[in-house]
Amino acid sequence: MSTIGSSNTGADWNAVLCSVADQDREAFAALFNHFAPRVKSYMLRLGSDNAMAEELVQESFSKVWRKAGQFDPGRASASTWIFSIARNMRIDVFRRENRPELDPNDPALVPDAPQAADAMVEQKQTAERIGSAIAELPEEQRQVVHLSFFEDKTHAEISDYLEIPLGTVKSRIRLAFARIKASLGEDYGEIQK
Amino acid sequence: MRIDHHPSEDILLAYAAGDLPESWSLLVATHIALCPVCRADVSTAEAIGGSLLADETPAVLSSDALAATLMRVQADDTAVEAESAAHDHATPPILPQPLRGYCGGDLDDLKWKALGRNAQHIPLVRGADGATARLLKIPAGQPVPTHGHNGLELTLVLQGSFVDGESRFGRGDVETADDAVEHQPVAEPGLDCICLAVTDAPLRFRSPFARLVQPLIGI
Ligand SMILES: [Zn+2]
């Protein structure tokens, strides 16, 4: 499979993950070799020791295998989908709480406004634009976003950690989010809040 | 259905990051089932997590990690999880997922408990952070007992509607009240008003009777 042999940055991980859904073990190995060391970093940052981080990586990727059929490249990129699985795994193990998630097939779900036919391409572009928007954030905004997503710190804990007021933490996160949304274009969200 | 009142962006971001405790997360997940606008925000916030993961410095994995994971997968090969099956409801349920799962069914299946006057409730979650999520039913046209707050309260309307001061809250709307607010929501005529209410501290009821029963009903 040509996508697997290419460099990490060039690999089409969405396509690889779709192959995993078809029980393709070679695709799974490629996905694992790329993402598992990153998921391990994520778990280490969140305070697990080496053995626990290895365990969480194996559990997360067992989930990736079992749930790959639910991956929808029109809704999320592969890295986002794997992030969600790792995040839920740590909530389950560290916090011992359930993670309430919506069911995209629930008949009570209010559907999105009709999407363009090239939604799959759009999702890939979305991931790229978000990546460059994060890279271009002012350092003080990038830092609070990283602490919030990757160090399991609540906004109050970030305020203590950085010794800045809670209101400053919230405004930095809000500004960062506004920039990231702006990078996705003017039609973002369609309806204004 | 037009939703005018959304949870704050802070809360949506904390949900996406995985920093929001269970009671609040239940409300956010149920709101985004009804609100495509906030659902898009949560997807974007999750994509931030995905982008940070893609850029993460790889850690060194043990050399047998892949083999060990494949062993787990093999031992567990029957457990491939399919997409949730299509439901055969003639009309869509009133309670969306994940709330319906927490309630053990839709509105017709619920066993309500008395909560002062005519109001009824069903406790659903008490999180590790002390926050509680409950379903509340206020009869049409009736006021919710007057209360202030010791902390934050979020209320998501699922059926019927209520008016609080100048604002009206219908299906899908979320009212955010903090400890500065003493409010007097009144259910509008029509259907009984059913809400998911999450509070991070016991409510302070104003009437002596409500204060008296508060310890007994545990809210
Ligand atoms: Zn909303």
Short mmCIF file of C-alpha atoms and ligand atoms in Angstrom, two decimals:
data_model
loop_
_atom_site.label_atom_id
_atom_site.label_comp_id
_atom_site.label_asym_id
_atom_site.label_seq_id
_atom_site.Cartn_x
_atom_site.Cartn_y
_atom_site.Cartn_z
CA MET A 1 0.00 0.00 0.00
CA SER A 2 1.68 3.15 -1.25
CA THR A 3 0.46 5.50 1.47
CA ILE A 4 2.25 3.51 4.15
CA GLY A 5 5.69 3.73 2.62
CA SER A 6 5.70 7.48 2.32
CA SER A 7 7.18 9.83 4.87
CA ASN A 8 5.28 10.56 8.07
CA THR A 9 4.25 14.01 7.02
CA GLY A 10 3.14 12.90 3.60
CA ALA A 11 1.25 9.79 4.71
CA ASP A 12 -2.50 9.82 4.27
CA TRP A 13 -3.43 8.63 7.74
CA ASN A 14 -7.13 8.93 7.03
CA ALA A 15 -6.76 6.34 4.26
CA VAL A 16 -4.59 4.14 6.48
CA LEU A 17 -7.18 4.24 9.26
CA CYS A 18 -9.91 3.32 6.77
CA SER A 19 -7.82 0.25 5.83
CA VAL A 20 -7.59 -0.67 9.51
CA ALA A 21 -11.40 -0.73 9.48
CA ASP A 22 -11.09 -3.49 6.85
CA GLN A 23 -8.97 -5.51 9.31
CA ASP A 24 -5.73 -4.70 7.48
CA ARG A 25 -2.95 -5.53 9.98
CA GLU A 26 -0.21 -3.98 7.88
CA ALA A 27 -2.10 -0.68 7.93
CA PHE A 28 -2.59 -1.06 11.66
CA ALA A 29 1.15 -1.57 12.19
CA ALA A 30 1.92 1.59 10.17
CA LEU A 31 -0.63 3.60 12.13
CA PHE A 32 0.72 2.22 15.41
CA ASN A 33 4.34 2.94 14.56
CA HIS A 34 3.50 6.54 13.79
CA PHE A 35 0.95 7.43 16.47
CA ALA A 36 1.65 5.13 19.42
CA PRO A 37 4.90 6.93 20.45
CA ARG A 38 2.96 10.21 20.35
CA VAL A 39 0.11 8.80 22.42
CA LYS A 40 2.72 7.58 24.89
CA SER A 41 4.14 11.13 25.16
CA TYR A 42 0.61 12.39 25.79
CA MET A 43 0.11 9.85 28.59
CA LEU A 44 3.50 10.65 30.13
CA ARG A 45 2.68 14.35 30.17
CA LEU A 46 -0.52 13.57 32.00
CA GLY A 47 1.44 12.05 34.83
CA SER A 48 1.57 8.32 34.20
CA ASP A 49 4.81 6.45 34.76
CA ASN A 50 6.47 4.50 31.97
CA ALA A 51 4.69 1.18 32.65
CA MET A 52 1.29 2.84 32.92
CA ALA A 53 1.90 4.84 29.73
CA GLU A 54 2.77 1.62 27.84
CA GLU A 55 -0.39 0.00 29.18
CA LEU A 56 -2.53 2.97 28.15
CA VAL A 57 -0.98 2.95 24.67
CA GLN A 58 -1.82 -0.73 24.22
CA GLU A 59 -5.37 -0.24 25.50
CA SER A 60 -5.87 2.84 23.31
CA PHE A 61 -4.71 1.02 20.19
CA SER A 62 -6.82 -2.04 20.96
CA LYS A 63 -9.71 0.43 20.92
CA VAL A 64 -8.46 1.93 17.67
CA TRP A 65 -8.61 -1.54 16.11
CA ARG A 66 -12.06 -2.35 17.48
CA LYS A 67 -13.61 1.02 16.66
CA ALA A 68 -11.91 1.71 13.32
CA GLY A 69 -15.19 0.92 11.54
CA GLN A 70 -16.72 3.96 13.23
CA PHE A 71 -14.07 6.33 11.87
CA ASP A 72 -15.66 8.78 9.46
CA PRO A 73 -13.10 10.86 7.54
CA GLY A 74 -15.91 13.32 6.77
CA ARG A 75 -16.18 14.19 10.45
CA ALA A 76 -12.60 14.13 11.79
CA SER A 77 -9.01 13.53 10.75
CA ALA A 78 -7.20 10.36 11.88
CA SER A 79 -5.08 12.26 14.42
CA THR A 80 -8.17 13.90 15.92
CA TRP A 81 -9.98 10.58 16.09
CA ILE A 82 -6.99 8.92 17.81
CA PHE A 83 -6.69 11.90 20.17
CA SER A 84 -10.34 11.38 21.20
CA ILE A 85 -9.73 7.71 21.96
CA ALA A 86 -6.59 8.43 24.01
CA ARG A 87 -8.34 11.26 25.86
CA ASN A 88 -11.30 9.04 26.77
CA MET A 89 -8.93 6.27 27.85
CA ARG A 90 -7.20 8.57 30.31
CA ILE A 91 -10.52 9.89 31.69
CA ASP A 92 -11.56 6.29 32.22
CA VAL A 93 -8.31 5.22 33.88
CA PHE A 94 -7.09 8.35 35.71
CA ARG A 95 -10.37 9.88 36.73
CA ARG A 96 -12.46 6.69 36.91
CA GLU A 97 -15.40 8.52 35.39
CA ASN A 98 -17.55 7.82 32.37
CA ARG A 99 -17.12 10.01 29.35
CA PRO A 100 -20.53 11.06 28.00
CA GLU A 101 -20.36 11.23 24.19
CA LEU A 102 -23.01 11.97 21.63
CA ASP A 103 -24.19 9.20 19.29
CA PRO A 104 -23.96 10.42 15.69
CA ASN A 105 -26.67 7.90 14.69
CA ASP A 106 -29.15 8.90 17.40
CA PRO A 107 -32.57 9.64 15.82
CA ALA A 108 -32.93 12.52 18.32
CA LEU A 109 -29.75 14.21 17.00
CA VAL A 110 -30.43 17.49 15.21
CA PRO A 111 -28.49 17.14 11.94
CA ASP A 112 -25.93 19.62 10.61
CA ALA A 113 -26.81 21.98 7.85
CA PRO A 114 -26.33 20.03 4.57
CA GLN A 115 -22.61 19.67 3.85
CA ALA A 116 -20.84 20.15 0.57
CA ALA A 117 -20.13 16.93 -1.34
CA ASP A 118 -16.39 17.40 -0.84
CA ALA A 119 -16.67 17.34 2.96
CA MET A 120 -13.94 14.71 3.15
CA VAL A 121 -11.46 16.94 1.43
CA GLU A 122 -12.60 19.77 3.65
CA GLN A 123 -11.85 17.81 6.82
CA LYS A 124 -8.28 17.28 5.64
CA GLN A 125 -7.93 20.97 4.89
CA THR A 126 -9.46 21.73 8.26
CA ALA A 127 -6.75 19.73 10.02
CA GLU A 128 -4.01 21.48 8.03
CA ARG A 129 -5.42 24.94 8.65
CA ILE A 130 -5.83 24.27 12.37
CA GLY A 131 -2.24 23.01 12.52
CA SER A 132 -0.85 26.16 10.95
CA ALA A 133 -3.15 28.42 12.98
CA ILE A 134 -1.80 26.82 16.19
CA ALA A 135 1.78 27.24 14.97
CA GLU A 136 1.12 30.94 14.36
CA LEU A 137 -0.48 31.66 17.74
CA PRO A 138 1.36 34.05 20.06
CA GLU A 139 3.42 31.98 22.51
CA GLU A 140 1.31 32.95 25.55
CA GLN A 141 -1.85 31.69 23.82
CA ARG A 142 -0.24 28.52 22.47
CA GLN A 143 1.00 27.74 25.97
CA VAL A 144 -2.43 27.85 27.63
CA VAL A 145 -3.97 25.77 24.84
CA HIS A 146 -1.24 23.18 25.27
CA LEU A 147 -1.63 23.10 29.06
CA SER A 148 -5.36 22.68 28.72
CA PHE A 149 -5.30 19.91 26.10
CA PHE A 150 -2.09 18.10 26.95
CA GLU A 151 -1.43 18.49 30.65
CA ASP A 152 -4.93 17.85 32.00
CA LYS A 153 -4.99 21.23 33.70
CA THR A 154 -8.27 22.99 34.35
CA HIS A 155 -8.38 26.71 33.67
CA ALA A 156 -8.08 27.32 37.43
CA GLU A 157 -5.00 25.06 37.64
CA ILE A 158 -3.38 26.84 34.69
CA SER A 159 -3.97 30.12 36.52
CA ASP A 160 -2.13 28.77 39.60
CA TYR A 161 0.63 27.19 37.54
CA LEU A 162 1.41 30.29 35.48
CA GLU A 163 0.63 32.67 38.34
CA ILE A 164 -1.72 34.72 36.20
CA PRO A 165 -5.37 35.58 36.92
CA LEU A 166 -8.07 33.10 35.89
CA GLY A 167 -9.63 35.76 33.70
CA THR A 168 -6.36 36.05 31.77
CA VAL A 169 -6.24 32.28 31.21
CA LYS A 170 -9.80 32.32 29.89
CA SER A 171 -9.23 35.30 27.63
CA ARG A 172 -6.04 33.75 26.16
CA ILE A 173 -7.86 30.52 25.43
CA ARG A 174 -10.78 32.40 23.92
CA LEU A 175 -8.49 34.51 21.74
CA ALA A 176 -6.63 31.41 20.59
CA PHE A 177 -9.88 29.65 19.74
CA ALA A 178 -11.17 32.71 17.88
CA ARG A 179 -7.98 32.79 15.75
CA ILE A 180 -8.21 29.09 15.02
CA LYS A 181 -11.86 29.40 14.01
CA ALA A 182 -11.04 32.42 11.87
CA SER A 183 -8.48 30.29 10.01
CA LEU A 184 -11.32 27.98 8.96
CA GLY A 185 -12.99 30.72 6.98
CA GLU A 186 -15.93 33.03 7.15
CA ASP A 187 -18.61 30.43 6.59
CA TYR A 188 -17.56 28.65 9.77
CA GLY A 189 -20.55 27.50 11.77
CA GLU A 190 -23.00 29.09 9.31
CA ILE A 191 -25.25 30.41 12.07
CA GLN A 192 -23.86 33.10 14.33
CA LYS A 193 -24.37 32.64 18.05
CA MET B 1 -35.92 24.71 16.64
CA ARG B 2 -33.81 27.78 17.19
CA ILE B 3 -31.31 27.76 20.03
CA ASP B 4 -30.44 31.17 21.47
CA HIS B 5 -28.61 30.23 24.67
CA HIS B 6 -25.43 28.15 24.48
CA PRO B 7 -22.92 26.98 27.09
CA SER B 8 -19.82 29.20 27.28
CA GLU B 9 -16.92 28.50 24.95
CA ASP B 10 -14.75 27.72 28.03
CA ILE B 11 -16.98 24.80 28.86
CA LEU B 12 -17.04 23.47 25.29
CA LEU B 13 -13.23 23.66 25.12
CA ALA B 14 -12.80 21.96 28.50
CA TYR B 15 -15.13 19.18 27.30
CA ALA B 16 -13.08 18.67 24.12
CA ALA B 17 -9.80 18.70 26.06
CA GLY B 18 -11.13 16.11 28.51
CA ASP B 19 -10.85 18.47 31.51
CA LEU B 20 -14.59 18.68 32.26
CA PRO B 21 -15.98 16.36 34.96
CA GLU B 22 -18.75 13.90 34.18
CA SER B 23 -21.87 15.83 35.32
CA TRP B 24 -21.02 18.86 33.18
CA SER B 25 -19.86 16.67 30.31
CA LEU B 26 -23.25 14.96 30.26
CA LEU B 27 -24.92 18.34 29.74
CA VAL B 28 -22.47 19.41 27.03
CA ALA B 29 -22.74 16.10 25.15
CA THR B 30 -26.55 16.29 25.28
CA HIS B 31 -26.59 19.94 24.17
CA ILE B 32 -24.36 19.28 21.16
CA ALA B 33 -26.73 16.50 20.08
CA LEU B 34 -29.35 19.25 19.74
CA CYS B 35 -27.09 22.13 18.67
CA PRO B 36 -25.06 21.85 15.41
CA VAL B 37 -23.36 25.19 16.18
CA CYS B 38 -21.75 24.02 19.42
CA ARG B 39 -21.15 20.59 17.87
CA ALA B 40 -18.99 22.31 15.23
CA ASP B 41 -17.10 24.16 17.99
CA VAL B 42 -16.43 20.92 19.87
CA SER B 43 -15.22 19.27 16.63
CA THR B 44 -12.86 22.18 16.00
CA ALA B 45 -11.58 22.00 19.57
CA GLU B 46 -11.02 18.24 19.22
CA ALA B 47 -9.12 18.94 16.02
CA ILE B 48 -6.82 21.17 18.12
CA GLY B 49 -6.14 18.10 20.26
CA GLY B 50 -5.52 16.06 17.11
CA SER B 51 -3.14 18.64 15.73
CA LEU B 52 -1.19 18.80 19.02
CA LEU B 53 -1.00 14.99 19.02
CA ALA B 54 0.34 14.96 15.45
CA ASP B 55 3.04 17.46 16.50
CA GLU B 56 3.90 15.68 19.75
CA THR B 57 7.50 14.55 20.20
CA PRO B 58 7.41 10.75 19.95
CA ALA B 59 8.33 8.87 23.14
CA VAL B 60 10.36 5.66 23.00
CA LEU B 61 8.06 2.64 23.06
CA SER B 62 9.13 -0.76 24.33
CA SER B 63 10.24 -2.92 21.41
CA ASP B 64 7.42 -5.43 21.84
CA ALA B 65 4.61 -2.83 22.16
CA LEU B 66 3.13 -3.50 18.74
CA ALA B 67 3.30 -7.29 19.19
CA ALA B 68 1.69 -6.99 22.62
CA THR B 69 -1.08 -4.82 21.23
CA LEU B 70 -1.70 -7.26 18.38
CA MET B 71 -1.93 -10.05 20.97
CA ARG B 72 -4.62 -8.10 22.79
CA VAL B 73 -6.45 -7.50 19.55
CA GLN B 74 -6.25 -11.19 18.68
CA ALA B 75 -7.47 -12.30 22.09
CA ASP B 76 -10.36 -9.96 21.61
CA ASP B 77 -11.03 -10.41 17.92
CA THR B 78 -14.76 -10.89 18.19
CA ALA B 79 -15.17 -7.54 19.86
CA VAL B 80 -15.11 -5.36 16.75
CA GLU B 81 -17.54 -2.61 17.59
CA ALA B 82 -20.05 -1.82 14.90
CA GLU B 83 -21.70 1.53 14.45
CA SER B 84 -24.67 1.82 16.76
CA ALA B 85 -27.64 0.07 15.17
CA ALA B 86 -30.35 2.10 13.53
CA HIS B 87 -33.21 2.71 15.95
CA ASP B 88 -36.77 1.79 15.12
CA HIS B 89 -38.52 4.66 16.83
CA ALA B 90 -41.57 5.83 14.88
CA THR B 91 -40.95 9.33 16.23
CA PRO B 92 -37.55 10.50 17.48
CA PRO B 93 -37.08 10.25 21.26
CA ILE B 94 -37.33 13.45 23.30
CA LEU B 95 -34.17 12.69 25.26
CA PRO B 96 -31.09 12.54 23.00
CA GLN B 97 -28.06 10.36 23.69
CA PRO B 98 -26.05 10.21 25.87
CA LEU B 99 -28.75 11.45 28.29
CA ARG B 100 -31.21 8.70 27.31
CA GLY B 101 -28.66 6.09 28.35
CA TYR B 102 -28.11 7.77 31.73
CA CYS B 103 -31.91 7.84 32.27
CA GLY B 104 -32.40 4.22 31.23
CA GLY B 105 -34.91 5.22 28.54
CA ASP B 106 -36.97 8.03 27.08
CA LEU B 107 -39.53 10.19 28.93
CA ASP B 108 -42.19 7.46 29.10
CA ASP B 109 -39.83 5.15 30.98
CA LEU B 110 -38.86 7.51 33.80
CA LYS B 111 -39.64 7.13 37.50
CA TRP B 112 -39.89 10.62 38.96
CA LYS B 113 -39.39 11.51 42.63
CA ALA B 114 -41.18 14.35 44.38
CA LEU B 115 -39.16 17.54 44.89
CA GLY B 116 -41.16 20.04 47.00
CA ARG B 117 -44.41 21.52 45.67
CA ASN B 118 -45.22 19.99 42.29
CA ALA B 119 -41.71 19.71 40.95
CA GLN B 120 -40.13 16.29 40.43
CA HIS B 121 -36.59 15.13 39.80
CA ILE B 122 -34.36 12.17 39.01
CA PRO B 123 -30.74 12.31 40.23
CA LEU B 124 -28.41 11.01 37.49
CA VAL B 125 -24.74 11.66 38.33
CA ARG B 126 -22.78 12.82 41.32
CA GLY B 127 -19.29 13.41 39.96
CA ALA B 128 -15.96 13.10 41.74
CA ASP B 129 -15.87 16.92 41.79
CA GLY B 130 -19.13 17.02 43.79
CA ALA B 131 -21.21 18.36 40.90
CA THR B 132 -24.57 16.71 40.41
CA ALA B 133 -26.66 16.21 37.29
CA ARG B 134 -30.39 15.69 37.64
CA LEU B 135 -33.47 15.67 35.47
CA LEU B 136 -36.06 18.22 36.65
CA LYS B 137 -39.75 18.39 35.80
CA ILE B 138 -41.61 21.64 36.48
CA PRO B 139 -45.35 21.52 35.75
CA ALA B 140 -46.46 23.86 32.96
CA GLY B 141 -47.18 27.35 34.25
CA GLN B 142 -45.48 26.79 37.63
CA PRO B 143 -42.47 28.60 39.08
CA VAL B 144 -39.31 26.76 40.09
CA PRO B 145 -38.80 27.38 43.84
CA THR B 146 -36.73 30.59 44.21
CA HIS B 147 -33.09 29.80 44.72
CA GLY B 148 -29.65 31.36 44.68
CA HIS B 149 -26.44 29.43 44.09
CA ASN B 150 -23.25 28.63 45.87
CA GLY B 151 -21.60 27.94 42.54
CA LEU B 152 -22.38 27.41 38.89
CA GLU B 153 -25.64 25.97 37.58
CA LEU B 154 -26.32 24.98 33.97
CA THR B 155 -29.84 24.08 32.89
CA LEU B 156 -30.59 22.46 29.52
CA VAL B 157 -34.23 22.46 28.39
CA LEU B 158 -35.43 19.20 26.82
CA GLN B 159 -39.20 19.73 26.68
CA GLY B 160 -41.47 22.72 27.23
CA SER B 161 -39.90 26.06 28.10
CA PHE B 162 -39.34 28.49 30.91
CA VAL B 163 -38.93 32.23 31.27
CA ASP B 164 -36.40 33.74 33.63
CA GLY B 165 -36.56 37.52 33.86
CA GLU B 166 -36.23 38.81 30.29
CA SER B 167 -35.06 35.57 28.73
CA ARG B 168 -36.95 32.61 27.34
CA PHE B 169 -35.43 29.11 27.26
CA GLY B 170 -36.82 26.41 24.97
CA ARG B 171 -35.67 22.95 23.84
CA GLY B 172 -31.90 22.90 23.44
CA ASP B 173 -31.28 26.19 25.25
CA VAL B 174 -28.82 26.26 28.16
CA GLU B 175 -29.21 28.76 31.02
CA THR B 176 -25.97 29.60 32.84
CA ALA B 177 -26.39 30.91 36.39
CA ASP B 178 -23.55 31.66 38.79
CA ASP B 179 -23.57 32.60 42.46
CA ALA B 180 -24.33 36.24 41.70
CA VAL B 181 -27.70 35.29 40.26
CA GLU B 182 -30.83 34.83 42.26
CA HIS B 183 -33.36 33.86 39.69
CA GLN B 184 -36.98 32.93 39.32
CA PRO B 185 -37.57 30.65 36.37
CA VAL B 186 -41.24 30.01 35.55
CA ALA B 187 -42.35 27.18 33.28
CA GLU B 188 -44.49 28.43 30.41
CA PRO B 189 -47.99 27.07 29.79
CA GLY B 190 -48.23 24.05 27.50
CA LEU B 191 -46.05 21.00 28.13
CA ASP B 192 -44.44 20.34 31.50
CA CYS B 193 -40.92 21.71 31.42
CA ILE B 194 -38.25 19.01 31.59
CA CYS B 195 -34.62 20.05 32.03
CA LEU B 196 -31.21 18.60 32.73
CA ALA B 197 -29.76 20.66 35.59
CA VAL B 198 -26.12 20.50 36.72
CA THR B 199 -24.97 22.26 39.89
CA ASP B 200 -21.55 22.31 41.49
CA ALA B 201 -22.81 23.20 44.96
CA PRO B 202 -26.02 22.67 46.93
CA LEU B 203 -28.71 25.17 46.00
CA ARG B 204 -29.68 27.78 48.58
CA PHE B 205 -33.44 27.86 48.68
CA ARG B 206 -35.08 30.99 49.97
CA SER B 207 -38.29 29.71 51.45
CA PRO B 208 -38.04 28.29 54.99
CA PHE B 209 -39.93 25.20 53.87
CA ALA B 210 -37.52 24.52 51.02
CA ARG B 211 -34.57 25.01 53.40
CA LEU B 212 -36.13 22.54 55.76
CA VAL B 213 -36.58 19.79 53.16
CA GLN B 214 -33.32 20.47 51.35
CA PRO B 215 -31.23 18.12 53.55
CA LEU B 216 -33.87 15.40 53.17
CA ILE B 217 -34.06 15.45 49.40
CA GLY B 218 -30.34 15.83 49.05
CA ILE B 219 -30.01 18.69 46.59
ZN ZN C 1 -25.13 25.43 21.37
#
